[in-house]
Coordinates of C-alpha atoms in Angstrom, one line a residue:
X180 CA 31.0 -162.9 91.9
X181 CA 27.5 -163.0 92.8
X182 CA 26.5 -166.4 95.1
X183 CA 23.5 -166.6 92.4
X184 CA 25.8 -166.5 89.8
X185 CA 28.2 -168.9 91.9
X186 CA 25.3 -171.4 92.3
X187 CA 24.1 -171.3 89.0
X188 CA 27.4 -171.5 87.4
X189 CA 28.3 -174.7 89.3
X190 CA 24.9 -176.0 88.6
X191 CA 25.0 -175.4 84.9
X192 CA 21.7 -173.2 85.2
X193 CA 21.3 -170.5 82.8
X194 CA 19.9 -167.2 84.2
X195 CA 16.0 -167.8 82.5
X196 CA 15.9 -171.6 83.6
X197 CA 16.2 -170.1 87.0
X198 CA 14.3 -167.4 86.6
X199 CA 11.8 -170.1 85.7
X200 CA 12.3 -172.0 88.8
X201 CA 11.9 -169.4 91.0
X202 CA 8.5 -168.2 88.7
X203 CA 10.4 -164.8 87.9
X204 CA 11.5 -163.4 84.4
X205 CA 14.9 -163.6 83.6
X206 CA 15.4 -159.8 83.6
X207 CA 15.0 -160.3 87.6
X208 CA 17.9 -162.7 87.7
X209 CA 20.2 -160.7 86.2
X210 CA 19.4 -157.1 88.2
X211 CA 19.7 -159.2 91.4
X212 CA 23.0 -160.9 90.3
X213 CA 24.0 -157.2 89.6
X214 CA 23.0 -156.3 92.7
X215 CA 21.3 -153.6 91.2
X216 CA 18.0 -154.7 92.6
X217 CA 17.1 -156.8 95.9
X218 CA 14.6 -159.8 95.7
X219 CA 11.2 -158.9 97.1
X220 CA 11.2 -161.7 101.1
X221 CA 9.1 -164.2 99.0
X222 CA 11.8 -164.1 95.9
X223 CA 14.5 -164.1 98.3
X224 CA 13.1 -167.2 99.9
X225 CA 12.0 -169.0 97.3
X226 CA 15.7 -168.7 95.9
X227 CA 17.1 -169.9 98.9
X228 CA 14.7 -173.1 98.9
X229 CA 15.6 -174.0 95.4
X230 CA 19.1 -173.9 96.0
X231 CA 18.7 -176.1 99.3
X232 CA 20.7 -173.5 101.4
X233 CA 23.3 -172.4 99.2
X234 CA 21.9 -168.8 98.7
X235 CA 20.9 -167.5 101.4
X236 CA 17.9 -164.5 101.7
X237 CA 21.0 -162.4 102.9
X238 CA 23.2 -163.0 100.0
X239 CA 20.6 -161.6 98.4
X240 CA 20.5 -158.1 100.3
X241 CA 22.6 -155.9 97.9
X242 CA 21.3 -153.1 100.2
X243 CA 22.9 -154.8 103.6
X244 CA 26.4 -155.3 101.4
X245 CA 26.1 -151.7 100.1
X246 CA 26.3 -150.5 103.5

């Protein structure tokens, strides 16, 4: 499972009231949780300040894990 997924799962936050958080459509959420697209630096960062830590800009990296 995706951390995103992981995170927003335990937090009880559904994909567009993150996407909403983080100033992104929902359609982003969901490619990046399938790892089927990787969060532009700023995206990744602001997703790893809204979740205080718990995703990290490299969790993010579905090009690093592809490797």
């Amino acid at each position: 499972m995706h951390p995103l997924t992981r995170y927003r799962r335990d937090n009880g936050i559904s994909q567009r009231d993150f996407a909403q958080m983080v100033g992104v459509d929902q359609s982003v959420v969901s490619r990046i949780e399938a790892r089927s697209v990787s969060p532009s630096l700023n995206l990744a960062i602001r997703i790893q300040v809204m979740t205080s830590g718990k995703v990290t800009a490299s969790d993010l990296d579905c090009a690093a894990r592809a490797a």
